[in-house]
PDB file of C-alpha atoms in Angstrom:
ATOM      1  CA  MET S   1    -182.397 -85.109  35.125  1.00  0.00           C
ATOM      2  CA  ASN S   2    -179.420 -83.299  36.654  1.00  0.00           C
ATOM      3  CA  TYR S   3    -175.975 -83.064  35.059  1.00  0.00           C
ATOM      4  CA  THR S   4    -174.549 -86.118  36.827  1.00  0.00           C
ATOM      5  CA  GLU S   5    -177.510 -88.240  35.736  1.00  0.00           C
ATOM      6  CA  PHE S   6    -177.176 -86.883  32.196  1.00  0.00           C
ATOM      7  CA  VAL S   7    -173.476 -87.815  32.028  1.00  0.00           C
ATOM      8  CA  ASN S   8    -174.184 -91.361  33.179  1.00  0.00           C
ATOM      9  CA  ALA S   9    -177.064 -91.735  30.725  1.00  0.00           C
ATOM     10  CA  VAL S  10    -174.875 -90.534  27.863  1.00  0.00           C
ATOM     11  CA  LYS S  11    -172.134 -92.932  28.950  1.00  0.00           C
ATOM     12  CA  GLU S  12    -174.468 -95.921  28.710  1.00  0.00           C
ATOM     13  CA  LYS S  13    -175.855 -94.937  25.314  1.00  0.00           C
ATOM     14  CA  LEU S  14    -172.431 -94.129  23.842  1.00  0.00           C
ATOM     15  CA  THR S  15    -171.085 -97.478  25.013  1.00  0.00           C
ATOM     16  CA  GLN S  16    -173.850 -99.139  23.003  1.00  0.00           C
ATOM     17  CA  GLU S  17    -173.303 -96.993  19.903  1.00  0.00           C
ATOM     18  CA  LEU S  18    -169.512 -96.997  19.538  1.00  0.00           C
ATOM     19  CA  ASN S  19    -167.886 -99.893  17.724  1.00  0.00           C
ATOM     20  CA  GLY S  20    -164.463-101.473  18.040  1.00  0.00           C
ATOM     21  CA  GLY S  21    -164.450-102.020  21.773  1.00  0.00           C
ATOM     22  CA  VAL S  22    -164.218 -98.328  22.679  1.00  0.00           C
ATOM     23  CA  ARG S  23    -164.425 -97.926  26.466  1.00  0.00           C
ATOM     24  CA  VAL S  24    -166.434 -94.986  27.798  1.00  0.00           C
ATOM     25  CA  ASN S  25    -165.806 -93.830  31.366  1.00  0.00           C
ATOM     26  CA  VAL S  26    -166.861 -90.853  33.474  1.00  0.00           C
ATOM     27  CA  TYR S  27    -163.889 -88.560  34.083  1.00  0.00           C
ATOM     28  CA  THR S  28    -163.585 -85.652  36.531  1.00  0.00           C
ATOM     29  CA  THR S  29    -160.529 -83.412  36.532  1.00  0.00           C
ATOM     30  CA  LYS S  30    -159.370 -80.151  38.065  1.00  0.00           C
ATOM     31  CA  LYS S  31    -158.871 -77.532  35.371  1.00  0.00           C
ATOM     32  CA  ASN S  32    -157.511 -74.002  35.267  1.00  0.00           C
ATOM     33  CA  ASN S  33    -158.473 -71.641  38.112  1.00  0.00           C
ATOM     34  CA  ALA S  34    -159.194 -74.630  40.409  1.00  0.00           C
ATOM     35  CA  THR S  35    -162.394 -75.446  38.526  1.00  0.00           C
ATOM     36  CA  GLU S  36    -163.645 -79.016  38.175  1.00  0.00           C
ATOM     37  CA  ARG S  37    -165.208 -80.487  35.058  1.00  0.00           C
ATOM     38  CA  THR S  38    -166.853 -83.839  34.535  1.00  0.00           C
ATOM     39  CA  GLY S  39    -167.185 -85.501  31.167  1.00  0.00           C
ATOM     40  CA  LEU S  40    -166.447 -88.732  29.370  1.00  0.00           C
ATOM     41  CA  ILE S  41    -163.102 -90.221  28.405  1.00  0.00           C
ATOM     42  CA  LEU S  42    -163.247 -92.462  25.322  1.00  0.00           C
ATOM     43  CA  GLU S  43    -160.494 -95.078  25.217  1.00  0.00           C
ATOM     44  CA  THR S  44    -159.726 -96.713  21.882  1.00  0.00           C
ATOM     45  CA  PRO S  45    -158.131-100.174  22.224  1.00  0.00           C
ATOM     46  CA  GLY S  46    -154.423-100.112  21.399  1.00  0.00           C
ATOM     47  CA  VAL S  47    -154.179 -96.305  21.459  1.00  0.00           C
ATOM     48  CA  ASN S  48    -152.823 -94.547  24.567  1.00  0.00           C
ATOM     49  CA  ILE S  49    -154.170 -91.058  23.759  1.00  0.00           C
ATOM     50  CA  SER S  50    -157.824 -90.794  24.723  1.00  0.00           C
ATOM     51  CA  PRO S  51    -160.044 -87.777  24.020  1.00  0.00           C
ATOM     52  CA  THR S  52    -162.153 -86.347  26.821  1.00  0.00           C
ATOM     53  CA  ILE S  53    -165.501 -84.825  25.902  1.00  0.00           C
ATOM     54  CA  TYR S  54    -167.072 -82.444  28.410  1.00  0.00           C
ATOM     55  CA  LEU S  55    -170.833 -82.411  28.195  1.00  0.00           C
ATOM     56  CA  GLU S  56    -172.009 -79.095  29.640  1.00  0.00           C
ATOM     57  CA  GLU S  57    -172.975 -77.675  26.241  1.00  0.00           C
ATOM     58  CA  PHE S  58    -174.808 -80.887  25.323  1.00  0.00           C
ATOM     59  CA  PHE S  59    -176.636 -80.811  28.656  1.00  0.00           C
ATOM     60  CA  GLU S  60    -177.806 -77.268  27.942  1.00  0.00           C
ATOM     61  CA  LEU S  61    -179.154 -78.446  24.568  1.00  0.00           C
ATOM     62  CA  TYR S  62    -180.911 -81.345  26.291  1.00  0.00           C
ATOM     63  CA  GLU S  63    -182.526 -78.970  28.798  1.00  0.00           C
ATOM     64  CA  LYS S  64    -183.716 -76.842  25.874  1.00  0.00           C
ATOM     65  CA  GLY S  65    -185.466 -79.847  24.362  1.00  0.00           C
ATOM     66  CA  LYS S  66    -182.951 -81.552  22.084  1.00  0.00           C
ATOM     67  CA  GLN S  67    -183.596 -85.293  21.945  1.00  0.00           C
ATOM     68  CA  MET S  68    -181.070 -87.654  23.530  1.00  0.00           C
ATOM     69  CA  ASP S  69    -180.740 -89.660  20.291  1.00  0.00           C
ATOM     70  CA  TRP S  70    -179.645 -86.528  18.425  1.00  0.00           C
ATOM     71  CA  ILE S  71    -177.097 -85.725  21.138  1.00  0.00           C
ATOM     72  CA  ILE S  72    -175.648 -89.236  20.951  1.00  0.00           C
ATOM     73  CA  GLU S  73    -175.400 -88.960  17.173  1.00  0.00           C
ATOM     74  CA  ASP S  74    -173.521 -85.651  17.517  1.00  0.00           C
ATOM     75  CA  LEU S  75    -171.147 -87.168  20.078  1.00  0.00           C
ATOM     76  CA  VAL S  76    -170.375 -90.169  17.871  1.00  0.00           C
ATOM     77  CA  GLU S  77    -169.517 -87.807  15.001  1.00  0.00           C
ATOM     78  CA  LEU S  78    -167.369 -85.692  17.327  1.00  0.00           C
ATOM     79  CA  TYR S  79    -165.472 -88.754  18.538  1.00  0.00           C
ATOM     80  CA  GLU S  80    -164.764 -89.846  14.966  1.00  0.00           C
ATOM     81  CA  GLU S  81    -163.332 -86.379  14.256  1.00  0.00           C
ATOM     82  CA  ILE S  82    -161.034 -86.120  17.288  1.00  0.00           C
ATOM     83  CA  ARG S  83    -159.947 -89.678  18.028  1.00  0.00           C
ATOM     84  CA  GLN S  84    -156.282 -90.556  17.579  1.00  0.00           C
ATOM     85  CA  GLU S  85    -155.271 -93.324  15.206  1.00  0.00           C
ATOM     86  CA  LYS S  86    -151.901 -94.064  16.783  1.00  0.00           C
ATOM     87  CA  SER S  87    -150.322 -93.987  20.217  1.00  0.00           C
ATOM     88  CA  TRP S  88    -147.974 -91.362  21.564  1.00  0.00           C
ATOM     89  CA  ASP S  89    -144.518 -92.752  22.356  1.00  0.00           C
ATOM     90  CA  TYR S  90    -144.632 -92.378  26.143  1.00  0.00           C
ATOM     91  CA  GLU S  91    -141.045 -93.562  26.454  1.00  0.00           C
ATOM     92  CA  ARG S  92    -140.132 -90.090  25.234  1.00  0.00           C
ATOM     93  CA  MET S  93    -141.619 -88.730  28.455  1.00  0.00           C
ATOM     94  CA  LEU S  94    -138.994 -90.543  30.506  1.00  0.00           C
ATOM     95  CA  SER S  95    -136.160 -88.213  29.513  1.00  0.00           C
ATOM     96  CA  PHE S  96    -135.687 -84.508  28.941  1.00  0.00           C
ATOM     97  CA  GLU S  97    -134.104 -85.241  25.565  1.00  0.00           C
ATOM     98  CA  GLY S  98    -137.301 -86.979  24.502  1.00  0.00           C
ATOM     99  CA  VAL S  99    -139.546 -83.978  25.186  1.00  0.00           C
ATOM    100  CA  LYS S 100    -137.393 -80.864  25.093  1.00  0.00           C
ATOM    101  CA  ASP S 101    -138.513 -79.924  21.569  1.00  0.00           C
ATOM    102  CA  ARG S 102    -142.199 -80.108  22.655  1.00  0.00           C
ATOM    103  CA  ILE S 103    -142.039 -78.094  25.893  1.00  0.00           C
ATOM    104  CA  ILE S 104    -144.211 -74.974  25.795  1.00  0.00           C
ATOM    105  CA  PHE S 105    -145.561 -72.466  28.303  1.00  0.00           C
ATOM    106  CA  ARG S 106    -149.037 -71.249  29.174  1.00  0.00           C
ATOM    107  CA  LEU S 107    -150.132 -68.137  31.039  1.00  0.00           C
ATOM    108  CA  ILE S 108    -152.490 -68.477  34.022  1.00  0.00           C
ATOM    109  CA  ASN S 109    -153.749 -66.426  36.962  1.00  0.00           C
ATOM    110  CA  THR S 110    -151.452 -66.770  39.984  1.00  0.00           C
ATOM    111  CA  GLU S 111    -153.972 -66.237  42.774  1.00  0.00           C
ATOM    112  CA  LYS S 112    -156.650 -68.492  41.295  1.00  0.00           C
ATOM    113  CA  ASN S 113    -154.109 -71.300  40.821  1.00  0.00           C
ATOM    114  CA  LYS S 114    -152.072 -70.951  44.022  1.00  0.00           C
ATOM    115  CA  GLU S 115    -152.609 -74.591  45.020  1.00  0.00           C
ATOM    116  CA  LEU S 116    -151.602 -75.867  41.601  1.00  0.00           C
ATOM    117  CA  LEU S 117    -148.457 -73.731  41.655  1.00  0.00           C
ATOM    118  CA  LEU S 118    -147.260 -75.446  44.821  1.00  0.00           C
ATOM    119  CA  ASP S 119    -146.419 -78.535  42.762  1.00  0.00           C
ATOM    120  CA  VAL S 120    -145.432 -77.197  39.348  1.00  0.00           C
ATOM    121  CA  PRO S 121    -142.423 -75.192  38.161  1.00  0.00           C
ATOM    122  CA  HIS S 122    -143.489 -71.723  37.102  1.00  0.00           C
ATOM    123  CA  LYS S 123    -142.200 -68.284  36.257  1.00  0.00           C
ATOM    124  CA  LYS S 124    -143.761 -65.066  37.549  1.00  0.00           C
ATOM    125  CA  PHE S 125    -145.102 -62.652  34.978  1.00  0.00           C
ATOM    126  CA  LEU S 126    -146.600 -59.556  36.638  1.00  0.00           C
ATOM    127  CA  ASP S 127    -149.565 -60.871  38.673  1.00  0.00           C
ATOM    128  CA  LEU S 128    -149.698 -63.954  36.431  1.00  0.00           C
ATOM    129  CA  SER S 129    -147.641 -67.138  36.111  1.00  0.00           C
ATOM    130  CA  LEU S 130    -146.108 -69.027  33.217  1.00  0.00           C
ATOM    131  CA  VAL S 131    -146.416 -72.812  33.619  1.00  0.00           C
ATOM    132  CA  PHE S 132    -144.781 -75.456  31.443  1.00  0.00           C
ATOM    133  CA  ALA S 133    -146.292 -78.371  29.527  1.00  0.00           C
ATOM    134  CA  VAL S 134    -145.390 -80.970  26.928  1.00  0.00           C
ATOM    135  CA  LEU S 135    -147.401 -80.388  23.754  1.00  0.00           C
ATOM    136  CA  VAL S 136    -148.401 -83.921  22.744  1.00  0.00           C
ATOM    137  CA  GLU S 137    -150.773 -83.052  19.897  1.00  0.00           C
ATOM    138  CA  ALA S 138    -152.003 -79.801  18.381  1.00  0.00           C
ATOM    139  CA  ASP S 139    -154.434 -79.138  15.532  1.00  0.00           C
ATOM    140  CA  ASN S 140    -157.555 -77.132  14.795  1.00  0.00           C
ATOM    141  CA  ASP S 141    -159.641 -79.545  16.895  1.00  0.00           C
ATOM    142  CA  GLY S 142    -157.658 -78.729  20.044  1.00  0.00           C
ATOM    143  CA  THR S 143    -154.492 -79.613  21.912  1.00  0.00           C
ATOM    144  CA  ALA S 144    -153.313 -82.471  24.086  1.00  0.00           C
ATOM    145  CA  VAL S 145    -150.789 -81.441  26.720  1.00  0.00           C
ATOM    146  CA  MET S 146    -149.105 -82.874  29.775  1.00  0.00           C
ATOM    147  CA  LEU S 147    -148.550 -80.324  32.532  1.00  0.00           C
ATOM    148  CA  ILE S 148    -144.966 -80.457  33.798  1.00  0.00           C
ATOM    149  CA  LYS S 149    -144.762 -80.914  37.575  1.00  0.00           C
ATOM    150  CA  ASP S 150    -141.911 -80.795  40.049  1.00  0.00           C
ATOM    151  CA  LEU S 151    -141.690 -84.597  39.937  1.00  0.00           C
ATOM    152  CA  HIS S 152    -140.960 -84.437  36.209  1.00  0.00           C
ATOM    153  CA  MET S 153    -138.130 -81.967  36.829  1.00  0.00           C
ATOM    154  CA  ARG S 154    -136.632 -84.331  39.380  1.00  0.00           C
ATOM    155  CA  GLN S 155    -137.000 -87.292  37.033  1.00  0.00           C
ATOM    156  CA  TRP S 156    -135.413 -85.409  34.126  1.00  0.00           C
ATOM    157  CA  LYS S 157    -132.800 -83.756  36.374  1.00  0.00           C
ATOM    158  CA  VAL S 158    -133.371 -80.321  34.890  1.00  0.00           C
ATOM    159  CA  THR S 159    -133.795 -76.817  36.278  1.00  0.00           C
ATOM    160  CA  LYS S 160    -136.625 -74.355  35.795  1.00  0.00           C
ATOM    161  CA  GLU S 161    -134.273 -72.230  33.711  1.00  0.00           C
ATOM    162  CA  GLN S 162    -133.730 -75.134  31.308  1.00  0.00           C
ATOM    163  CA  LEU S 163    -137.503 -75.517  30.967  1.00  0.00           C
ATOM    164  CA  TRP S 164    -137.863 -71.812  30.272  1.00  0.00           C
ATOM    165  CA  ASN S 165    -135.088 -71.764  27.671  1.00  0.00           C
ATOM    166  CA  ALA S 166    -136.750 -74.646  25.809  1.00  0.00           C
ATOM    167  CA  ALA S 167    -140.290 -73.308  26.190  1.00  0.00           C
ATOM    168  CA  LYS S 168    -139.630 -69.771  24.962  1.00  0.00           C
ATOM    169  CA  GLU S 169    -138.223 -71.146  21.697  1.00  0.00           C
ATOM    170  CA  ASN S 170    -140.733 -73.969  21.202  1.00  0.00           C
ATOM    171  CA  THR S 171    -143.891 -72.018  22.018  1.00  0.00           C
ATOM    172  CA  LYS S 172    -143.357 -69.363  19.374  1.00  0.00           C
ATOM    173  CA  ARG S 173    -142.412 -72.094  16.853  1.00  0.00           C
ATOM    174  CA  LEU S 174    -145.190 -74.586  17.573  1.00  0.00           C
ATOM    175  CA  LEU S 175    -147.885 -72.003  18.396  1.00  0.00           C
ATOM    176  CA  PRO S 176    -146.966 -68.889  16.386  1.00  0.00           C
ATOM    177  CA  ALA S 177    -148.540 -65.604  17.377  1.00  0.00           C
ATOM    178  CA  GLU S 178    -151.096 -63.822  15.204  1.00  0.00           C
ATOM    179  CA  CYS S 179    -152.694 -60.410  15.550  1.00  0.00           C
ATOM    180  CA  PHE S 180    -155.738 -59.182  13.651  1.00  0.00           C
ATOM    181  CA  GLY S 181    -157.924 -56.132  13.669  1.00  0.00           C
ATOM    182  CA  MET S 182    -161.085 -56.700  15.695  1.00  0.00           C
ATOM    183  CA  ASN S 183    -163.288 -56.509  12.617  1.00  0.00           C
ATOM    184  CA  PHE S 184    -161.344 -59.204  10.773  1.00  0.00           C
ATOM    185  CA  ALA S 185    -161.143 -61.374  13.918  1.00  0.00           C
ATOM    186  CA  VAL S 186    -164.945 -61.408  14.127  1.00  0.00           C
ATOM    187  CA  TYR S 187    -165.189 -61.879  10.348  1.00  0.00           C
ATOM    188  CA  GLU S 188    -162.883 -64.902  10.508  1.00  0.00           C
ATOM    189  CA  LEU S 189    -164.709 -66.316  13.541  1.00  0.00           C
ATOM    190  CA  LEU S 190    -167.779 -66.495  11.353  1.00  0.00           C
ATOM    191  CA  SER S 191    -165.668 -68.455   8.799  1.00  0.00           C
ATOM    192  CA  ARG S 192    -166.117 -65.880   6.105  1.00  0.00           C
ATOM    193  CA  SER S 193    -162.448 -65.232   5.286  1.00  0.00           C
ATOM    194  CA  THR S 194    -161.114 -66.282   1.902  1.00  0.00           C
ATOM    195  CA  PRO S 195    -157.915 -68.263   1.177  1.00  0.00           C
ATOM    196  CA  GLY S 196    -154.859 -66.043   1.644  1.00  0.00           C
ATOM    197  CA  GLU S 197    -156.814 -63.358   3.469  1.00  0.00           C
ATOM    198  CA  HIS S 198    -155.815 -64.764   6.868  1.00  0.00           C
ATOM    199  CA  ASP S 199    -152.064 -64.272   6.365  1.00  0.00           C
ATOM    200  CA  ARG S 200    -152.540 -60.972   4.598  1.00  0.00           C
ATOM    201  CA  GLU S 201    -154.453 -59.524   7.564  1.00  0.00           C
ATOM    202  CA  ASN S 202    -152.004 -60.794  10.208  1.00  0.00           C
ATOM    203  CA  LEU S 203    -150.251 -57.665  11.527  1.00  0.00           C
ATOM    204  CA  LEU S 204    -147.289 -59.659  12.814  1.00  0.00           C
ATOM    205  CA  ARG S 205    -146.683 -61.242   9.419  1.00  0.00           C
ATOM    206  CA  ARG S 206    -146.484 -57.808   7.885  1.00  0.00           C
ATOM    207  CA  THR S 207    -143.614 -56.864  10.167  1.00  0.00           C
ATOM    208  CA  TRP S 208    -141.456 -59.421   8.342  1.00  0.00           C
ATOM    209  CA  HIS S 209    -141.586 -57.208   5.260  1.00  0.00           C
ATOM    210  CA  ILE S 210    -139.716 -54.240   6.670  1.00  0.00           C
ATOM    211  CA  HIS S 211    -139.901 -52.275   3.408  1.00  0.00           C
ATOM    212  CA  GLU S 212    -143.671 -52.656   3.152  1.00  0.00           C
ATOM    213  CA  GLU S 213    -145.598 -49.529   4.085  1.00  0.00           C
ATOM    214  CA  LEU S 214    -148.299 -50.629   6.485  1.00  0.00           C
ATOM    215  CA  GLU S 215    -151.566 -48.747   6.649  1.00  0.00           C
ATOM    216  CA  LEU S 216    -153.820 -49.743   9.524  1.00  0.00           C
ATOM    217  CA  PRO S 217    -157.540 -49.632   8.727  1.00  0.00           C
ATOM    218  CA  GLU S 218    -159.088 -46.643  10.467  1.00  0.00           C
ATOM    219  CA  LYS S 219    -162.118 -48.718  11.420  1.00  0.00           C
ATOM    220  CA  ASP S 220    -159.973 -50.908  13.681  1.00  0.00           C
ATOM    221  CA  LYS S 221    -159.395 -49.389  17.108  1.00  0.00           C
ATOM    222  CA  MET S 222    -158.735 -52.719  18.788  1.00  0.00           C
ATOM    223  CA  TYR S 223    -156.738 -55.805  17.829  1.00  0.00           C
ATOM    224  CA  VAL S 224    -156.865 -59.463  18.876  1.00  0.00           C
ATOM    225  CA  LEU S 225    -153.586 -61.195  19.777  1.00  0.00           C
ATOM    226  CA  SER S 226    -153.521 -64.989  20.126  1.00  0.00           C
ATOM    227  CA  ASN S 227    -151.692 -68.023  18.785  1.00  0.00           C
ATOM    228  CA  LYS S 228    -152.520 -69.821  15.570  1.00  0.00           C
ATOM    229  CA  LEU S 229    -154.816 -72.346  17.285  1.00  0.00           C
ATOM    230  CA  LYS S 230    -156.555 -69.763  19.524  1.00  0.00           C
ATOM    231  CA  ASN S 231    -155.772 -72.055  22.462  1.00  0.00           C
ATOM    232  CA  TYR S 232    -154.153 -70.477  25.540  1.00  0.00           C
ATOM    233  CA  GLY S 233    -153.043 -67.750  23.178  1.00  0.00           C
ATOM    234  CA  ALA S 234    -152.820 -65.054  25.856  1.00  0.00           C
ATOM    235  CA  ALA S 235    -149.338 -66.472  26.453  1.00  0.00           C
ATOM    236  CA  CYS S 236    -148.282 -64.598  23.306  1.00  0.00           C
ATOM    237  CA  ILE S 237    -147.643 -61.505  25.437  1.00  0.00           C
ATOM    238  CA  ALA S 238    -144.682 -63.407  26.926  1.00  0.00           C
ATOM    239  CA  TYR S 239    -143.196 -64.393  23.548  1.00  0.00           C
ATOM    240  CA  PRO S 240    -139.832 -62.696  23.013  1.00  0.00           C
ATOM    241  CA  TYR S 241    -140.193 -59.547  20.856  1.00  0.00           C
ATOM    242  CA  ILE S 242    -143.940 -59.879  20.144  1.00  0.00           C
ATOM    243  CA  LEU S 243    -145.036 -56.763  22.049  1.00  0.00           C
ATOM    244  CA  ASP S 244    -142.083 -54.867  20.592  1.00  0.00           C
ATOM    245  CA  MET S 245    -143.148 -55.939  17.098  1.00  0.00           C
ATOM    246  CA  LEU S 246    -146.695 -54.775  17.756  1.00  0.00           C
ATOM    247  CA  ALA S 247    -145.450 -51.420  18.991  1.00  0.00           C
ATOM    248  CA  GLY S 248    -143.533 -51.107  15.731  1.00  0.00           C
ATOM    249  CA  VAL S 249    -146.693 -51.755  13.737  1.00  0.00           C
ATOM    250  CA  LEU S 250    -148.934 -49.479  15.791  1.00  0.00           C
ATOM    251  CA  LYS S 251    -146.203 -46.852  16.293  1.00  0.00           C
ATOM    252  CA  GLU S 252    -147.396 -46.093  19.817  1.00  0.00           C
ATOM    253  CA  ASN S 253    -147.924 -47.423  23.334  1.00  0.00           C
ATOM    254  CA  PHE S 254    -150.896 -49.680  23.941  1.00  0.00           C
ATOM    255  CA  TYR S 255    -153.036 -51.393  26.544  1.00  0.00           C
ATOM    256  CA  VAL S 256    -153.287 -55.173  26.824  1.00  0.00           C
ATOM    257  CA  LEU S 257    -156.704 -56.447  27.923  1.00  0.00           C
ATOM    258  CA  PRO S 258    -156.805 -60.116  29.012  1.00  0.00           C
ATOM    259  CA  SER S 259    -160.135 -61.180  27.540  1.00  0.00           C
ATOM    260  CA  SER S 260    -159.411 -64.836  28.476  1.00  0.00           C
ATOM    261  CA  VAL S 261    -156.535 -67.316  28.694  1.00  0.00           C
ATOM    262  CA  HIS S 262    -156.999 -67.771  24.946  1.00  0.00           C
ATOM    263  CA  GLU S 263    -156.433 -64.234  23.692  1.00  0.00           C
ATOM    264  CA  VAL S 264    -155.798 -60.613  24.650  1.00  0.00           C
ATOM    265  CA  ILE S 265    -157.155 -57.397  23.166  1.00  0.00           C
ATOM    266  CA  ILE S 266    -154.683 -54.701  22.124  1.00  0.00           C
ATOM    267  CA  VAL S 267    -155.976 -51.126  22.533  1.00  0.00           C
ATOM    268  CA  PRO S 268    -153.730 -48.304  21.207  1.00  0.00           C
ATOM    269  CA  GLU S 269    -153.074 -45.444  23.624  1.00  0.00           C
ATOM    270  CA  SER S 270    -154.487 -43.028  21.058  1.00  0.00           C
ATOM    271  CA  SER S 271    -157.935 -44.514  21.679  1.00  0.00           C
ATOM    272  CA  GLN S 272    -157.952 -42.208  24.730  1.00  0.00           C
ATOM    273  CA  ILE S 273    -159.894 -44.708  26.827  1.00  0.00           C
ATOM    274  CA  ARG S 274    -158.982 -44.423  30.505  1.00  0.00           C
ATOM    275  CA  GLN S 275    -157.345 -47.419  32.139  1.00  0.00           C
ATOM    276  CA  SER S 276    -160.015 -47.477  34.854  1.00  0.00           C
ATOM    277  CA  GLU S 277    -162.680 -47.808  32.160  1.00  0.00           C
ATOM    278  CA  LEU S 278    -160.752 -50.587  30.414  1.00  0.00           C
ATOM    279  CA  GLU S 279    -160.417 -52.510  33.679  1.00  0.00           C
ATOM    280  CA  ARG S 280    -164.135 -52.080  34.306  1.00  0.00           C
ATOM    281  CA  MET S 281    -164.772 -53.560  30.860  1.00  0.00           C
ATOM    282  CA  VAL S 282    -162.494 -56.544  31.580  1.00  0.00           C
ATOM    283  CA  ARG S 283    -164.176 -57.262  34.923  1.00  0.00           C
ATOM    284  CA  GLU S 284    -167.638 -57.016  33.404  1.00  0.00           C
ATOM    285  CA  ILE S 285    -166.753 -59.377  30.557  1.00  0.00           C
ATOM    286  CA  ASN S 286    -165.193 -61.868  32.978  1.00  0.00           C
ATOM    287  CA  GLU S 287    -168.300 -61.813  35.160  1.00  0.00           C
ATOM    288  CA  THR S 288    -170.823 -62.185  32.353  1.00  0.00           C
ATOM    289  CA  GLN S 289    -169.218 -63.844  29.328  1.00  0.00           C
ATOM    290  CA  VAL S 290    -166.076 -65.814  30.240  1.00  0.00           C
ATOM    291  CA  PRO S 291    -166.275 -69.247  31.903  1.00  0.00           C
ATOM    292  CA  GLU S 292    -164.444 -69.345  35.239  1.00  0.00           C
ATOM    293  CA  GLU S 293    -161.974 -71.850  33.790  1.00  0.00           C
ATOM    294  CA  GLU S 294    -160.913 -69.388  31.072  1.00  0.00           C
ATOM    295  CA  ILE S 295    -160.506 -66.180  33.130  1.00  0.00           C
ATOM    296  CA  LEU S 296    -156.962 -64.803  33.076  1.00  0.00           C
ATOM    297  CA  SER S 297    -157.050 -61.482  34.934  1.00  0.00           C
ATOM    298  CA  ASN S 298    -159.236 -58.513  35.835  1.00  0.00           C
ATOM    299  CA  HIS S 299    -156.456 -56.014  35.116  1.00  0.00           C
ATOM    300  CA  ALA S 300    -155.587 -53.928  32.100  1.00  0.00           C
ATOM    301  CA  TYR S 301    -151.859 -53.825  31.350  1.00  0.00           C
ATOM    302  CA  PHE S 302    -149.892 -51.111  29.598  1.00  0.00           C
ATOM    303  CA  TYR S 303    -146.953 -51.495  27.227  1.00  0.00           C
ATOM    304  CA  TYR S 304    -144.399 -48.674  27.094  1.00  0.00           C
ATOM    305  CA  ALA S 305    -142.930 -49.006  23.611  1.00  0.00           C
ATOM    306  CA  GLN S 306    -139.851 -46.852  24.110  1.00  0.00           C
ATOM    307  CA  GLU S 307    -138.790 -48.669  27.281  1.00  0.00           C
ATOM    308  CA  GLY S 308    -139.998 -52.095  26.178  1.00  0.00           C
ATOM    309  CA  LYS S 309    -141.924 -52.625  29.405  1.00  0.00           C
ATOM    310  CA  LEU S 310    -145.272 -54.209  30.137  1.00  0.00           C
ATOM    311  CA  GLN S 311    -146.716 -52.656  33.256  1.00  0.00           C
ATOM    312  CA  LEU S 312    -149.496 -53.462  35.684  1.00  0.00           C
ATOM    313  CA  GLY S 313    -150.894 -50.213  37.018  1.00  0.00           C
ATOM    314  CA  ARG S 314    -148.198 -47.719  37.941  1.00  0.00           C
ATOM    315  CA  GLU S 315    -146.136 -49.829  40.310  1.00  0.00           C
ATOM    316  CA  MET S 316    -145.336 -53.312  38.972  1.00  0.00           C
ATOM    317  CA  CYS S 317    -143.229 -53.604  35.819  1.00  0.00           C
ATOM    318  CA  ILE S 318    -141.635 -56.408  33.871  1.00  0.00           C
ATOM    319  CA  ASP S 319    -138.841 -55.723  31.426  1.00  0.00           C
ATOM    320  CA  ARG S 320    -139.024 -57.432  28.057  1.00  0.00           C
ATOM    321  CA  GLU S 321    -135.350 -58.451  28.442  1.00  0.00           C
ATOM    322  CA  GLU S 322    -136.310 -60.819  31.276  1.00  0.00           C
ATOM    323  CA  ASN S 323    -138.240 -62.896  28.739  1.00  0.00           C
ATOM    324  CA  GLU S 324    -135.744 -62.972  25.887  1.00  0.00           C
TER     325      GLU S 324
END
């Protein structure tokens, strides 16, 4: 059974298992970096927000011998966890006033998304691009967004600058940045952190207490920067003041490694790792560990703390003031 056959088989079985008239349909969409994914969209009667479940991971389990009945049971449980109980007020989408407090930005690769960028407002950021979206829902199970296109700008009668002014305030408010030492980031990923430990270990939270003497653990030579939901959190490098705040904590220049669209790795200059070696590491990770859809860049960036500049190589620079 190939993937297409698997998706159709799952569709039929889920249709039989789900109650309440839930409609299950095959759904194919173009995602980040011009990738396509096929999964199932589950439509609950009377609710206009429908979760999409992509089945690649379930297909891998099936190929490894997991029984179809077990997969269906897992999918039913997943649907119950992520389904929406009420509809989103789509009339809000008809005007800028209705959505302006939910407009955010995401950071994507310019070259890999050049076709997409033909039809969406965007802002250049080094070799990357900031695109705008309406954040419909956001929780620990994921986010629901509507990408803002040129047609929306025309309908709302707004400029790209108005989108940017709204997005730079909303994104940091709705998806606040967090930065942790690599050891704690892995520790938390394994769900071993205790209540209160999360905030205590957040380097950015510590900067709020300007009289607190901050001692960085010597064991941490790298740090993970993302947003609170770990979803498209690499955009944090474009938040006003975030890199400046990090420089204040680290008290030195640092490299920014784009490990995916979801997070970046901060490497202090004192680590004495050459930029060419860091870029080799990024390329190798992208080729072997990051899905094509989640790749952000193969470059290592450098932040000059004194000048407040994030730089690509030695030629292209972006001043922090352009993003404030």
